[in-house]
Amino acid sequence: MPKMKTNSGAKKRFALTGTGKIKRKHAFKSHILTKKTKKQKRNLTYFSIVDGADVKNVKLMLGMK
């Protein structure tokens, strides 16, 4: 059986933490920033953890089991 290929878009967007959780960046931080408040832009800067409902799909895209 051939090896599973990693989704190249997913490997650029997700990273594993030391405890095995998957971290991701927030959306809506790339353009049209003038109408967003400072607080909103600041809070979109930080990383977030992938929701439990999506972990299985993300792990499949990353080639993990």
XYZ file of N, CA, C and O in Angstrom:
260
model
N 0.844 -1.183 0.000
C 0.000 0.000 0.000
C 0.892 1.250 0.000
O 1.871 1.317 0.750
N 0.576 2.255 -0.832
C 1.424 3.442 -0.879
C 1.290 4.295 0.375
O 0.315 4.181 1.121
N 2.279 5.140 0.573
C 2.259 6.037 1.724
C 1.177 7.092 1.553
O 0.834 7.458 0.439
N 0.665 7.583 2.684
C -0.307 8.678 2.654
C 0.439 9.978 2.390
O 1.520 10.205 2.948
N -0.111 10.816 1.524
C 0.504 12.113 1.274
C -0.064 13.148 2.234
O -1.271 13.175 2.491
N 0.807 13.988 2.753
C 0.383 15.084 3.601
C -0.225 16.172 2.728
O 0.299 16.478 1.660
N -1.333 16.740 3.179
C -1.950 17.857 2.473
C -1.028 19.068 2.633
O -0.788 19.538 3.739
N -0.487 19.580 1.511
C 0.529 20.629 1.603
C -0.036 21.937 2.116
O 0.688 22.739 2.715
N -1.342 22.175 1.929
C -1.954 23.374 2.495
C -2.074 23.268 4.003
O -1.889 24.246 4.728
N -2.371 22.059 4.491
C -2.539 21.850 5.928
C -1.210 21.954 6.669
O -1.161 22.490 7.773
N -0.138 21.466 6.064
C 1.142 21.509 6.786
C 1.651 22.930 6.958
O 2.443 23.208 7.849
N 1.167 23.862 6.108
C 1.546 25.269 6.255
C 0.687 25.987 7.293
O 1.091 27.015 7.826
N -0.500 25.448 7.566
C -1.471 26.159 8.399
C -1.586 25.649 9.830
O -2.085 26.363 10.704
N -1.165 24.416 10.097
C -1.331 23.829 11.414
C 0.018 23.410 11.980
O 0.938 23.081 11.240
N 0.114 23.419 13.305
C 1.330 22.970 13.983
C 0.939 22.245 15.261
O -0.113 22.530 15.854
N 1.764 21.296 15.683
C 1.508 20.554 16.913
C 2.131 21.268 18.102
O 3.229 21.818 18.003
N 1.426 21.235 19.229
C 1.992 21.747 20.466
C 2.754 20.618 21.147
O 2.713 19.468 20.701
N 3.414 20.925 22.226
C 4.167 19.919 22.956
C 3.290 18.840 23.560
O 3.722 17.707 23.758
N 2.033 19.178 23.855
C 1.121 18.211 24.466
C 0.318 17.444 23.426
O -0.558 16.663 23.783
N 0.559 17.703 22.129
C -0.110 16.961 21.075
C -1.353 17.613 20.510
O -2.015 17.056 19.653
N -1.698 18.795 21.026
C -2.836 19.516 20.461
C -2.401 20.191 19.166
O -1.217 20.362 18.907
N -3.382 20.580 18.360
C -3.083 21.219 17.079
C -3.429 22.690 17.181
O -4.558 23.039 17.547
N -2.461 23.551 16.881
C -2.735 24.982 16.941
C -2.895 25.550 15.539
O -2.391 24.991 14.560
N -3.638 26.651 15.461
C -3.957 27.280 14.188
C -3.970 28.780 14.358
O -4.058 29.288 15.478
N -3.891 29.492 13.238
C -4.022 30.942 13.271
C -5.476 31.325 13.070
O -6.278 30.537 12.578
N -5.803 32.558 13.442
C -7.152 33.073 13.235
C -7.296 33.622 11.822
O -6.327 34.098 11.223
N -8.507 33.564 11.320
C -8.825 34.157 10.027
C -9.154 35.643 10.207
O -9.182 36.145 11.334
N -9.397 36.337 9.115
C -9.845 37.739 9.091
C -8.776 38.720 9.572
O -9.088 39.755 10.136
N -7.501 38.427 9.353
C -6.438 39.329 9.788
C -5.564 39.753 8.609
O -4.479 40.283 8.788
N -6.009 39.528 7.360
C -5.113 39.785 6.231
C -5.394 41.090 5.499
O -4.475 41.716 5.004
N -6.647 41.503 5.404
C -6.941 42.753 4.694
C -8.251 43.328 5.211
O -8.926 42.720 6.037
N -8.584 44.522 4.748
C -9.731 45.309 5.232
C -9.640 45.463 6.750
O -10.565 45.149 7.497
N -8.500 45.938 7.207
C -8.267 46.059 8.641
C -8.703 47.410 9.197
O -8.741 47.589 10.414
N -9.026 48.368 8.333
C -9.350 49.711 8.815
C -10.669 49.734 9.572
O -10.826 50.512 10.511
N -11.612 48.897 9.203
C -12.908 48.900 9.882
C -12.946 47.997 11.108
O -13.947 47.976 11.812
N -11.886 47.271 11.384
C -11.837 46.413 12.555
C -11.200 47.172 13.711
O -10.270 47.959 13.523
N -11.708 46.923 14.910
C -11.209 47.639 16.085
C -9.807 47.129 16.461
O -9.408 46.022 16.081
N -9.106 47.927 17.248
C -7.769 47.524 17.711
C -7.847 46.242 18.527
O -6.995 45.360 18.403
N -8.866 46.158 19.368
C -9.042 44.970 20.201
C -9.262 43.720 19.351
O -8.692 42.662 19.620
N -10.080 43.855 18.311
C -10.362 42.721 17.428
C -9.096 42.266 16.722
O -8.779 41.073 16.676
N -8.320 43.216 16.192
C -7.083 42.866 15.481
C -6.065 42.253 16.433
O -5.369 41.295 16.088
N -5.980 42.777 17.650
C -5.038 42.251 18.630
C -5.388 40.819 18.998
O -4.519 39.950 19.092
N -6.675 40.550 19.193
C -7.089 39.200 19.587
C -6.959 38.184 18.450
O -6.825 36.994 18.702
N -6.980 38.646 17.202
C -6.796 37.744 16.061
C -5.327 37.383 15.847
O -5.015 36.480 15.076
N -4.426 38.079 16.529
C -2.992 37.856 16.356
C -2.551 36.500 16.925
O -1.713 35.833 16.342
N -3.136 36.111 18.051
C -2.648 34.951 18.780
C -3.127 33.636 18.169
O -4.142 33.591 17.483
N -2.391 32.570 18.460
C -2.764 31.243 18.000
C -3.938 30.712 18.814
O -4.180 31.147 19.933
N -4.647 29.759 18.241
C -5.781 29.133 18.892
C -5.642 27.626 18.711
O -4.884 27.167 17.872
N -6.393 26.868 19.495
C -6.371 25.412 19.408
C -7.525 24.966 18.502
O -8.632 25.499 18.584
N -7.265 23.982 17.656
C -8.299 23.454 16.765
C -9.391 22.799 17.605
O -9.110 22.088 18.576
N -10.645 23.052 17.245
C -11.787 22.503 17.964
C -11.800 20.978 17.887
O -11.344 20.392 16.896
N -12.321 20.354 18.923
C -12.340 18.898 19.003
C -13.055 18.214 17.852
O -12.680 17.123 17.439
N -14.097 18.869 17.307
C -14.852 18.287 16.206
C -14.033 18.225 14.923
O -14.328 17.423 14.039
N -13.001 19.057 14.807
C -12.203 19.122 13.583
C -10.862 18.407 13.689
O -10.160 18.271 12.685
N -10.504 17.945 14.858
C -9.176 17.360 15.073
C -8.947 16.142 14.176
O -7.880 15.996 13.578
N -9.954 15.294 14.047
C -9.803 14.073 13.248
C -9.477 14.405 11.793
O -8.568 13.818 11.196
N -10.211 15.361 11.216
C -9.976 15.743 9.823
C -8.605 16.378 9.635
O -7.918 16.103 8.642
N -8.196 17.213 10.563
C -6.893 17.882 10.450
C -5.768 16.854 10.559
O -4.799 16.913 9.798
N -5.903 15.900 11.460
C -4.874 14.876 11.609
C -4.754 14.019 10.352
O -3.658 13.628 9.956
N -5.886 13.735 9.697
C -5.845 12.993 8.444
C -5.106 13.789 7.362
O -4.320 13.237 6.600
N -5.360 15.097 7.302
C -4.692 15.927 6.315
C -3.188 16.018 6.579
O -2.395 16.147 5.649
N -2.804 15.944 7.863
C -1.390 16.016 8.223
C -0.698 14.664 8.139
O 0.502 14.558 8.395
N -1.444 13.623 7.797
C -0.841 12.303 7.661
C -0.662 11.589 8.980
O 0.107 10.628 9.058
N -1.355 12.032 10.016
C -1.291 11.382 11.327
C -2.485 10.445 11.449
O -3.433 10.528 10.687
N -2.445 9.558 12.429
C -3.583 8.663 12.633
C -4.347 8.996 13.864
O -4.090 9.819 14.607
